[in-house]
């Protein structure tokens, strides 16, 4: 699986094509890293990782087992300093490593120029930058998968049993970071089939892959019992496939997008590289989308690691075009022009084209570094609560997932009383605590004349019908006994002051609504200027609101 197309030598061939994409990715990742607020998923990482190891272990038995290894890793990271920048630094480092690994794959399979372009393509793609700045596991999974792919090539070339140990170890750790990374084994199997490796290689790969799957099985078993976490996912259609294709491009629209597709097609002619990149690009998303027709499990971020295949194919196509331009026909005879100088000129031209693409997408990258671009901004919610609430005021979170704002930014809620909370999140082994029963909640609310409600916008829609009896009790008591006096909106969350109705006042039949949800579909989609779509959900990304115990 090595290429005979390498055109560089020495320092350029060994270091520069890998170092430059890593430097660019590090710069993009660190730019605006402190955007001034965590959103829901990041806040879960932040508050769970700061629990003790026994508390984390207890949580994983009931919810979020799929992120267990990541939480334990982040527990060690946040021990150094619990802050938003530190929370996101592992993702920045992982994305930086992935850009270098993509470049290394390109160098190995098609030469230094293709490697340089592939690494830079990966670094400037908006989807890469988005997850490089998110305190979740997806950038780390992408690094693990890309590293495992490079180790696969080395193990095939070495053709020894010992060479499969690094591959098996990296694959196993990556799958434990997120179990859907296991789909890369199917991509690697197709790569081995396309390259027609000998039986001994298949045997070594099968042992390594089998060991990884065996280690993963307990996690799969536990996570199956926590499937309500992804109950919000929908069956993907062709629109989701199109969105994924556009997100895998350095620009989702216009000339750059169509040029990328064309170069991908040309890149298929680079057989050694295509045998690695094409399965990585198509197999994991294809399998996940197919399975999701029966049981929805698909989301773009779960196959972020497949983006490396797109970057490699586009760069390989550009390399073949550059090779054609390095030759001319004169008087009916083929003449090779310029040697190293032409290759250097073409390499610089390709880099300049990538710079122009990045500059064109600069507004998208800048927008992505705003806290307002995420589904919610819990720092803004906490700041609003701090300004509006008085010491001792009761507060009610609708639904209970809204308590994440208080867990991530407790300062804004420090002097108020969480009227529904029965047991704190760390002590109860849950993500946002256990709440009182419906009867207890009614009794508690009967003793107050005013209550602040921190609500997700969809939860204020009269058509929203929660399954949780506690959430139904919250809505019923507020509608029957209280009326809205004040309303404020900030960071994707609505803050309302409810006061008790005067005797004789009829209950309101139609509470004010923000109108973002429709009956039975509490999800709203919006598309920014890049086409990179952001989802507003009824709860944190990887989980649904649990039922009351």
Coordinates of C-alpha atoms in Angstrom, one line a residue:
X1 CA 0.0 0.0 0.0
X2 CA 2.8 2.4 -0.6
X3 CA 2.9 4.8 -3.5
X4 CA 5.4 5.1 -6.3
X5 CA 4.3 8.7 -7.0
X6 CA 6.4 10.4 -4.4
X7 CA 8.0 13.4 -6.0
X8 CA 9.8 15.0 -3.1
X9 CA 12.7 14.1 -0.9
X10 CA 14.5 15.1 2.2
X11 CA 13.0 17.5 4.7
X12 CA 10.0 18.4 2.5
X13 CA 8.9 14.9 2.0
X14 CA 9.3 14.0 5.6
X15 CA 8.3 16.9 7.8
X16 CA 6.8 19.9 6.0
X17 CA 3.7 18.3 4.5
X18 CA 2.7 17.1 7.9
X19 CA 3.9 20.0 10.0
X20 CA 2.2 22.7 8.0
X21 CA -1.4 21.3 8.2
X22 CA -0.9 20.7 11.9
X23 CA 0.2 24.3 12.4
X24 CA -2.8 25.6 10.4
X25 CA -5.2 23.3 12.3
X26 CA -3.8 24.4 15.7
X27 CA -4.2 28.1 14.7
X28 CA -7.8 27.5 13.5
X29 CA -8.6 25.5 16.6
X30 CA -7.2 28.0 19.1
X31 CA -8.7 31.0 17.4
X32 CA -11.7 32.2 19.5
X33 CA -11.6 29.1 21.7
X34 CA -13.0 31.0 24.6
X35 CA -16.3 32.0 23.1
X36 CA -17.8 33.0 26.4
X37 CA -20.2 30.2 27.1
X38 CA -20.8 26.4 27.0
X39 CA -23.8 24.9 25.4
X40 CA -25.7 21.9 26.7
X41 CA -23.5 19.0 25.6
X42 CA -20.3 20.8 26.7
X43 CA -21.9 21.5 30.1
X44 CA -22.5 17.8 30.6
X45 CA -18.9 17.1 29.9
X46 CA -17.9 19.9 32.2
X47 CA -20.0 18.9 35.2
X48 CA -19.7 15.2 34.9
X49 CA -15.9 15.3 34.5
X50 CA -15.6 17.3 37.8
X51 CA -17.3 14.5 39.8
X52 CA -15.3 11.9 41.6
X53 CA -14.4 8.7 39.8
X54 CA -17.0 6.7 41.9
X55 CA -19.7 9.2 41.0
X56 CA -18.8 9.0 37.3
X57 CA -18.8 5.2 37.5
X58 CA -22.3 5.3 39.2
X59 CA -23.6 7.6 36.5
X60 CA -22.5 5.3 33.7
X61 CA -24.5 2.5 35.0
X62 CA -27.7 4.4 34.2
X63 CA -26.9 6.9 31.5
X64 CA -24.2 8.0 29.1
X65 CA -22.1 4.8 29.2
X66 CA -21.1 5.5 25.6
X67 CA -19.1 8.5 26.8
X68 CA -17.6 6.9 29.9
X69 CA -14.0 6.7 28.8
X70 CA -14.1 10.3 27.6
X71 CA -15.6 11.5 30.9
X72 CA -12.8 9.7 32.8
X73 CA -10.2 11.3 30.5
X74 CA -11.7 14.7 30.9
X75 CA -11.8 14.2 34.7
X76 CA -8.0 14.0 34.6
X77 CA -7.8 17.0 32.2
X78 CA -10.1 19.3 34.3
X79 CA -8.2 18.4 37.4
X80 CA -5.5 20.7 36.1
X81 CA -7.9 23.7 35.7
X82 CA -11.7 23.5 35.4
X83 CA -12.4 26.1 32.7
X84 CA -14.0 26.4 29.2
X85 CA -10.7 26.7 27.4
X86 CA -9.2 23.6 29.1
X87 CA -12.4 21.8 28.4
X88 CA -12.0 22.3 24.6
X89 CA -8.2 22.0 24.4
X90 CA -8.2 18.1 24.0
X91 CA -10.4 18.5 20.9
X92 CA -8.1 21.2 19.5
X93 CA -5.1 18.9 20.0
X94 CA -7.0 15.9 18.5
X95 CA -8.0 17.9 15.4
X96 CA -4.4 19.1 15.1
X97 CA -3.1 15.5 15.3
X98 CA -5.8 14.4 12.7
X99 CA -4.7 17.0 10.2
X100 CA -1.1 15.7 10.5
X101 CA -2.3 12.1 10.2
X102 CA -4.3 12.9 7.1
X103 CA -1.3 14.5 5.6
X104 CA 0.9 11.5 6.6
X105 CA -1.6 9.2 4.8
X106 CA -1.5 11.4 1.7
X107 CA 2.3 11.4 1.7
X108 CA 2.5 7.6 2.1
X109 CA -0.1 6.9 -0.6
X110 CA 0.4 9.6 -3.2
X111 CA 3.4 11.8 -2.4
X112 CA 4.3 14.9 -0.3
X113 CA 2.3 17.4 -2.4
X114 CA -0.9 15.4 -2.1
X115 CA -0.2 14.9 1.6
X116 CA 0.2 18.6 2.2
X117 CA -3.0 19.4 0.3
X118 CA -5.0 16.7 2.1
X119 CA -3.9 17.9 5.5
X120 CA -4.7 21.5 4.7
X121 CA -8.1 20.6 3.2
X122 CA -9.0 18.8 6.4
X123 CA -7.8 21.7 8.5
X124 CA -9.8 24.4 6.7
X125 CA -13.1 22.5 6.4
X126 CA -15.7 24.2 8.6
X127 CA -17.0 21.0 10.0
X128 CA -13.5 20.2 11.3
X129 CA -13.2 23.6 13.0
X130 CA -16.6 23.2 14.5
X131 CA -15.8 20.0 16.4
X132 CA -12.2 21.0 17.1
X133 CA -13.8 23.6 19.4
X134 CA -16.3 21.4 21.1
X135 CA -15.9 19.8 24.5
X136 CA -17.0 16.4 23.3
X137 CA -15.3 13.2 22.1
X138 CA -15.8 13.5 18.3
X139 CA -12.5 15.1 17.4
X140 CA -10.7 12.6 19.5
X141 CA -12.5 9.7 17.8
X142 CA -11.5 11.2 14.4
X143 CA -7.9 11.3 15.5
X144 CA -8.1 7.7 16.7
X145 CA -9.6 6.4 13.4
X146 CA -7.1 8.3 11.2
X147 CA -4.2 7.0 13.3
X148 CA -5.6 3.5 13.2
X149 CA -5.8 3.7 9.4
X150 CA -2.2 4.8 9.2
X151 CA -1.2 1.9 11.5
X152 CA -3.2 -0.5 9.3
X153 CA -1.0 0.4 6.3
X154 CA 2.1 0.0 8.4
X155 CA 1.0 -3.4 9.7
X156 CA 0.2 -4.6 6.2
X157 CA 3.6 -3.5 5.0
X158 CA 5.4 -5.0 8.0
X159 CA 3.6 -8.4 7.6
X160 CA 4.4 -9.5 11.2
X161 CA 2.2 -10.5 14.1
X162 CA 3.7 -7.8 16.3
X163 CA 2.8 -5.0 13.9
X164 CA -0.9 -5.6 14.6
X165 CA -0.6 -4.8 18.3
X166 CA -0.5 -0.9 17.8
X167 CA -3.4 -1.1 15.4
X168 CA -5.5 -3.2 17.6
X169 CA -4.8 -1.0 20.7
X170 CA -5.7 2.2 18.9
X171 CA -8.8 0.8 17.4
X172 CA -10.0 -0.5 20.7
X173 CA -9.4 2.8 22.6
X174 CA -11.1 4.7 19.8
X175 CA -14.2 2.4 19.9
X176 CA -14.3 2.8 23.7
X177 CA -14.4 6.6 23.2
X178 CA -17.5 6.2 21.0
X179 CA -18.8 2.8 20.1
X180 CA -19.9 3.8 16.5
X181 CA -16.2 4.1 15.6
X182 CA -16.4 0.4 15.3
X183 CA -17.7 0.9 11.8
X184 CA -14.2 1.8 10.7
X185 CA -13.4 -1.9 10.9
X186 CA -15.8 -2.5 8.0
X187 CA -14.0 0.3 6.0
X188 CA -10.6 -1.3 6.8
X189 CA -11.9 -4.7 5.7
X190 CA -12.9 -3.3 2.3
X191 CA -9.5 -1.6 2.0
X192 CA -7.8 -5.0 2.5
X193 CA -10.1 -6.6 0.0
X194 CA -9.5 -3.9 -2.6
X195 CA -5.7 -4.2 -2.2
X196 CA -5.8 -8.0 -2.3
X197 CA -3.6 -8.6 0.6
X198 CA -2.4 -12.2 1.4
X199 CA -4.1 -14.5 3.8
X200 CA -1.6 -13.9 6.5
X201 CA -2.5 -10.2 6.6
X202 CA -6.2 -11.1 6.8
X203 CA -5.4 -13.3 9.7
X204 CA -3.5 -10.6 11.6
X205 CA -6.2 -8.0 11.0
X206 CA -9.0 -10.4 12.0
X207 CA -7.3 -11.1 15.4
X208 CA -6.8 -7.4 16.1
X209 CA -10.3 -6.5 15.0
X210 CA -11.9 -9.4 16.9
X211 CA -10.1 -8.4 20.1
X212 CA -11.4 -4.8 19.7
X213 CA -14.9 -6.0 19.2
X214 CA -14.7 -8.4 22.2
X215 CA -13.6 -5.5 24.5
X216 CA -16.4 -3.3 23.1
X217 CA -19.2 -5.8 23.7
X218 CA -19.8 -5.0 27.4
X219 CA -20.2 -1.3 26.5
X220 CA -22.6 -2.1 23.7
X221 CA -24.6 -4.3 26.0
X222 CA -24.9 -1.5 28.6
X223 CA -25.6 1.3 26.1
X224 CA -28.4 -0.7 24.6
X225 CA -30.3 -0.3 27.8
X226 CA -29.7 3.5 27.6
X227 CA -31.1 3.9 24.1
X228 CA -33.5 6.6 25.2
X229 CA -30.5 8.9 25.0
X230 CA -30.8 9.0 21.2
X231 CA -34.6 8.8 21.0
X232 CA -34.5 12.3 19.4
X233 CA -32.8 11.1 16.3
X234 CA -34.9 10.7 13.1
X235 CA -34.7 8.4 10.2
X236 CA -32.2 9.9 7.7
X237 CA -33.3 10.6 4.1
X238 CA -31.6 11.9 1.1
X239 CA -31.5 15.4 2.5
X240 CA -29.3 14.1 5.4
X241 CA -27.0 12.4 2.9
X242 CA -26.7 15.6 0.9
X243 CA -26.1 17.6 4.0
X244 CA -23.3 15.3 5.0
X245 CA -21.7 15.6 1.5
X246 CA -21.8 19.4 1.8
X247 CA -20.4 19.4 5.3
X248 CA -17.5 17.2 4.2
X249 CA -16.5 19.9 1.6
X250 CA -14.3 23.0 2.4
X251 CA -17.3 25.0 1.1
X252 CA -20.8 23.6 1.0
X253 CA -22.0 25.7 -1.9
X254 CA -20.7 27.3 -5.1
X255 CA -17.7 26.6 -7.3
X256 CA -15.6 25.2 -4.5
X257 CA -18.2 22.5 -3.7
X258 CA -18.6 21.3 -7.2
X259 CA -14.9 21.5 -7.9
X260 CA -14.4 19.3 -4.8
X261 CA -16.8 16.7 -6.1
X262 CA -15.1 16.7 -9.5
X263 CA -11.6 16.3 -7.9
X264 CA -12.9 13.4 -5.8
X265 CA -14.0 11.6 -9.0
X266 CA -10.5 12.2 -10.5
X267 CA -8.9 11.1 -7.3
X268 CA -10.4 7.7 -7.7
X269 CA -7.8 7.1 -10.4
X270 CA -5.1 7.1 -7.7
X271 CA -5.8 3.5 -6.9
X272 CA -3.6 3.1 -3.8
X273 CA -5.0 6.1 -2.1
X274 CA -8.6 5.5 -3.3
X275 CA -8.5 2.0 -1.8
X276 CA -8.0 3.6 1.6
X277 CA -9.9 6.8 1.3
X278 CA -13.0 5.7 -0.5
X279 CA -14.0 3.0 2.1
X280 CA -13.3 5.4 4.9
X281 CA -15.5 8.0 3.3
X282 CA -18.4 5.8 2.3
X283 CA -18.7 2.7 4.5
X284 CA -19.3 4.1 8.0
X285 CA -21.9 6.7 6.9
X286 CA -23.5 4.2 4.5
X287 CA -23.8 1.5 7.2
X288 CA -25.1 3.9 9.8
X289 CA -27.7 5.4 7.4
X290 CA -28.9 2.0 6.4
X291 CA -29.3 0.8 10.0
X292 CA -31.0 4.0 10.8
X293 CA -33.8 3.2 8.4
X294 CA -35.0 0.7 11.0
X295 CA -33.5 2.3 14.2
X296 CA -32.4 5.9 13.9
X297 CA -28.8 6.3 15.0
X298 CA -27.4 8.6 12.4
X299 CA -25.9 12.0 13.0
X300 CA -23.1 13.8 11.1
X301 CA -20.8 14.0 14.1
X302 CA -20.9 10.2 14.7
X303 CA -19.1 9.8 11.4
X304 CA -16.9 12.9 11.6
X305 CA -13.9 10.6 11.1
X306 CA -15.0 9.8 7.5
X307 CA -14.2 13.4 6.6
X308 CA -10.5 12.4 6.3
X309 CA -11.4 10.2 3.3
X310 CA -13.0 13.2 1.5
X311 CA -9.9 15.3 2.0
X312 CA -7.6 12.6 0.7
X313 CA -9.7 12.0 -2.4
X314 CA -9.9 15.7 -3.3
X315 CA -6.2 16.1 -2.8
X316 CA -5.4 13.1 -4.9
X317 CA -7.6 14.5 -7.7
X318 CA -5.8 17.8 -7.5
X319 CA -2.5 15.9 -7.6
X320 CA -3.5 14.1 -10.8
X321 CA -4.6 17.4 -12.4
X322 CA -1.3 19.0 -11.4
X323 CA 0.5 16.1 -12.9
X324 CA -1.3 16.6 -16.2
X325 CA -0.5 20.3 -16.1
X326 CA 3.1 19.5 -15.7
X327 CA 3.2 18.0 -19.2
X328 CA 2.6 19.7 -22.5
X329 CA 2.4 18.6 -26.1
X330 CA 4.5 20.3 -28.7
X331 CA 4.8 19.4 -32.3
X332 CA 2.9 16.1 -31.6
X333 CA 5.5 15.0 -29.0
X334 CA 5.1 14.8 -25.3
X335 CA 7.5 17.0 -23.4
X336 CA 8.0 17.0 -19.6
X337 CA 8.6 20.6 -18.4
X338 CA 10.5 22.0 -15.5
X339 CA 11.0 19.1 -13.1
X340 CA 11.2 20.2 -9.5
X341 CA 10.5 23.9 -10.3
X342 CA 7.2 23.0 -11.9
X343 CA 6.2 20.7 -9.0
X344 CA 7.1 23.4 -6.5
X345 CA 5.1 26.0 -8.5
X346 CA 2.1 23.7 -8.7
X347 CA 2.4 22.9 -4.9
X348 CA 2.4 26.6 -4.1
X349 CA -0.5 27.2 -6.4
X350 CA -2.5 24.5 -4.7
X351 CA -1.8 26.0 -1.3
X352 CA -2.8 29.5 -2.5
X353 CA -6.1 28.0 -3.8
X354 CA -6.7 26.6 -0.3
X355 CA -5.9 30.0 1.3
X356 CA -8.4 31.7 -1.0
X357 CA -11.0 29.0 -0.1
X358 CA -10.4 29.6 3.6
X359 CA -10.7 33.4 3.2
X360 CA -13.9 32.9 1.3
X361 CA -15.3 30.8 4.2
X362 CA -13.9 33.2 6.8
X363 CA -17.3 34.6 7.8
X364 CA -18.5 31.0 8.5
X365 CA -15.5 30.3 10.7
X366 CA -15.9 33.5 12.5
X367 CA -19.6 32.8 13.1
X368 CA -18.8 29.4 14.4
X369 CA -16.7 31.0 17.2
X370 CA -19.7 32.8 18.6
X371 CA -21.5 31.3 21.5
X372 CA -24.8 32.3 19.8
X373 CA -24.0 29.8 17.0
X374 CA -24.5 26.8 19.3
X375 CA -28.0 25.6 20.1
X376 CA -27.9 27.3 23.5
X377 CA -25.6 29.5 25.7
X378 CA -25.8 28.5 29.3
X379 CA -23.5 31.3 30.4
X380 CA -26.0 33.9 29.1
X381 CA -28.8 32.0 30.8
X382 CA -27.0 32.1 34.2
X383 CA -26.1 35.8 33.8
X384 CA -29.8 36.6 33.0
X385 CA -30.9 34.7 36.1
X386 CA -28.4 36.5 38.2
X387 CA -29.8 39.9 37.1
X388 CA -33.5 39.1 37.4
X389 CA -33.8 36.8 40.4
X390 CA -33.8 37.9 44.0
X391 CA -32.2 35.9 46.9
X392 CA -34.5 33.2 48.0
X393 CA -36.7 33.1 44.9
X394 CA -38.0 29.7 43.9
X395 CA -37.0 28.5 40.5
X396 CA -38.5 25.7 38.4
X397 CA -36.7 24.1 35.4
X398 CA -39.0 23.0 32.5
X399 CA -38.0 20.4 31.6
X400 CA -35.4 19.3 34.2
X401 CA -32.6 19.3 31.6
X402 CA -32.7 23.1 31.9
X403 CA -30.9 22.6 35.3
X404 CA -27.7 22.2 33.3
X405 CA -27.4 26.0 33.2
X406 CA -27.3 26.0 37.0
X407 CA -24.8 23.1 37.1
X408 CA -22.4 24.6 34.6
X409 CA -22.7 28.2 35.9
X410 CA -23.9 28.0 39.5
X411 CA -23.1 31.7 40.2
X412 CA -26.4 32.9 38.6
X413 CA -28.5 30.5 40.7
X414 CA -26.5 30.4 43.9
X415 CA -29.0 32.4 46.0
X416 CA -32.2 30.9 44.6
X417 CA -34.2 27.8 45.6
X418 CA -34.6 24.9 43.2
X419 CA -38.1 24.1 44.2
X420 CA -38.4 20.8 42.3
X421 CA -35.1 19.2 43.2
X422 CA -35.1 16.2 45.5
X423 CA -31.5 15.0 45.1
X424 CA -28.5 16.6 43.4
X425 CA -27.1 15.3 40.2
X426 CA -23.8 14.0 41.6
X427 CA -25.4 12.3 44.6
X428 CA -28.2 10.7 42.6
X429 CA -25.9 9.4 39.8
X430 CA -27.9 11.3 37.1
X431 CA -27.1 14.1 34.7
X432 CA -29.3 16.8 36.2
X433 CA -30.6 15.4 39.5
X434 CA -33.8 13.7 40.7
X435 CA -36.9 15.8 41.1
X436 CA -39.8 15.5 43.5
X437 CA -42.9 13.4 42.7
X438 CA -45.9 15.1 41.1
X439 CA -47.7 15.2 44.5
X440 CA -44.6 16.6 46.3
X441 CA -44.2 19.2 43.6
X442 CA -47.8 20.4 43.9
X443 CA -47.4 20.7 47.6
X444 CA -44.2 22.8 47.2
X445 CA -45.6 25.1 44.6
X446 CA -48.7 25.6 46.8
X447 CA -46.5 27.3 49.4
X448 CA -45.2 30.1 47.0
X449 CA -46.8 33.1 45.4
X450 CA -44.1 33.6 42.7
X451 CA -41.8 31.3 40.9
X452 CA -39.2 31.8 38.2
X453 CA -39.4 29.3 35.3
X454 CA -36.3 28.5 33.3
X455 CA -37.7 26.8 30.2
X456 CA -36.6 25.5 26.9
X457 CA -38.5 27.3 24.2
X458 CA -40.3 24.2 22.9
X459 CA -41.6 23.4 26.4
X460 CA -43.7 26.6 26.4
X461 CA -45.6 25.5 23.3
X462 CA -49.2 24.5 24.4
X463 CA -49.0 21.5 22.1
X464 CA -46.0 20.0 23.8
X465 CA -47.1 16.9 25.7
X466 CA -44.3 15.4 27.9
X467 CA -44.4 11.8 28.9
X468 CA -42.8 12.5 32.2
X469 CA -45.5 12.9 34.9
X470 CA -43.4 15.4 36.8
X471 CA -43.2 17.6 33.7
X472 CA -46.9 17.3 33.2
X473 CA -47.5 18.4 36.8
X474 CA -45.3 21.4 36.3
X475 CA -47.3 22.5 33.3
X476 CA -50.6 21.8 35.0
X477 CA -49.9 23.7 38.2
X478 CA -48.4 26.7 36.3
X479 CA -51.5 26.9 34.0
X480 CA -54.0 26.4 36.8
X481 CA -52.6 28.5 39.6
X482 CA -50.1 31.1 38.1
X483 CA -50.0 33.7 35.5
X484 CA -47.0 35.2 33.7
X485 CA -45.8 38.6 34.8
X486 CA -42.4 38.9 33.1
X487 CA -40.6 37.1 30.3
X488 CA -37.0 37.3 29.1
X489 CA -35.2 35.2 26.5
X490 CA -31.4 34.6 26.3
X491 CA -29.1 32.0 25.0
X492 CA -31.9 29.8 23.5
X493 CA -33.8 29.6 26.9
X494 CA -36.8 31.6 28.1
X495 CA -36.9 33.0 31.7
X496 CA -40.4 33.7 33.0
X497 CA -41.7 35.1 36.3
X498 CA -45.0 33.4 37.3
X499 CA -47.1 34.9 40.0
X500 CA -50.1 33.3 41.7
X501 CA -53.5 34.2 40.3
X502 CA -55.9 36.2 42.4
X503 CA -59.0 34.4 43.6
X504 CA -61.7 34.3 41.0
X505 CA -59.4 34.7 38.1
X506 CA -59.9 32.0 35.4
X507 CA -57.0 29.9 34.4
X508 CA -55.4 30.9 31.2
X509 CA -56.3 28.7 28.3
X510 CA -53.4 29.7 26.1
X511 CA -50.1 30.5 27.6
X512 CA -47.8 32.8 25.6
X513 CA -45.7 30.7 23.3
X514 CA -42.4 31.2 21.5
X515 CA -43.8 29.0 18.8
X516 CA -40.6 27.2 17.9
X517 CA -42.0 23.7 18.1
X518 CA -44.9 21.8 16.5
X519 CA -46.9 19.1 18.0
X520 CA -45.0 15.9 18.3
X521 CA -41.9 17.5 16.8
X522 CA -40.0 19.6 19.3
X523 CA -37.0 20.1 17.0
X524 CA -36.3 23.1 15.0
X525 CA -33.6 23.3 12.3
X526 CA -31.8 26.4 11.1
X527 CA -29.1 26.8 8.4
X528 CA -26.4 29.3 8.7
X529 CA -24.7 31.1 5.8
X530 CA -22.3 28.2 5.2
X531 CA -25.1 25.5 5.0
X532 CA -23.7 24.0 8.2
X533 CA -26.9 23.2 10.0
X534 CA -27.4 23.5 13.7
X535 CA -30.1 21.6 15.6
X536 CA -32.1 22.9 18.4
X537 CA -33.2 20.0 20.5
X538 CA -35.5 19.4 23.5
X539 CA -32.6 18.2 25.5
X540 CA -28.9 17.8 25.4
X541 CA -27.6 16.2 22.2
X542 CA -26.9 12.7 23.2
X543 CA -29.8 12.1 25.7
X544 CA -33.5 12.4 26.2
X545 CA -35.2 13.6 29.3
X546 CA -35.5 10.6 31.6
X547 CA -38.8 9.6 33.2
X548 CA -39.3 10.2 36.9
X549 CA -38.2 7.3 39.1

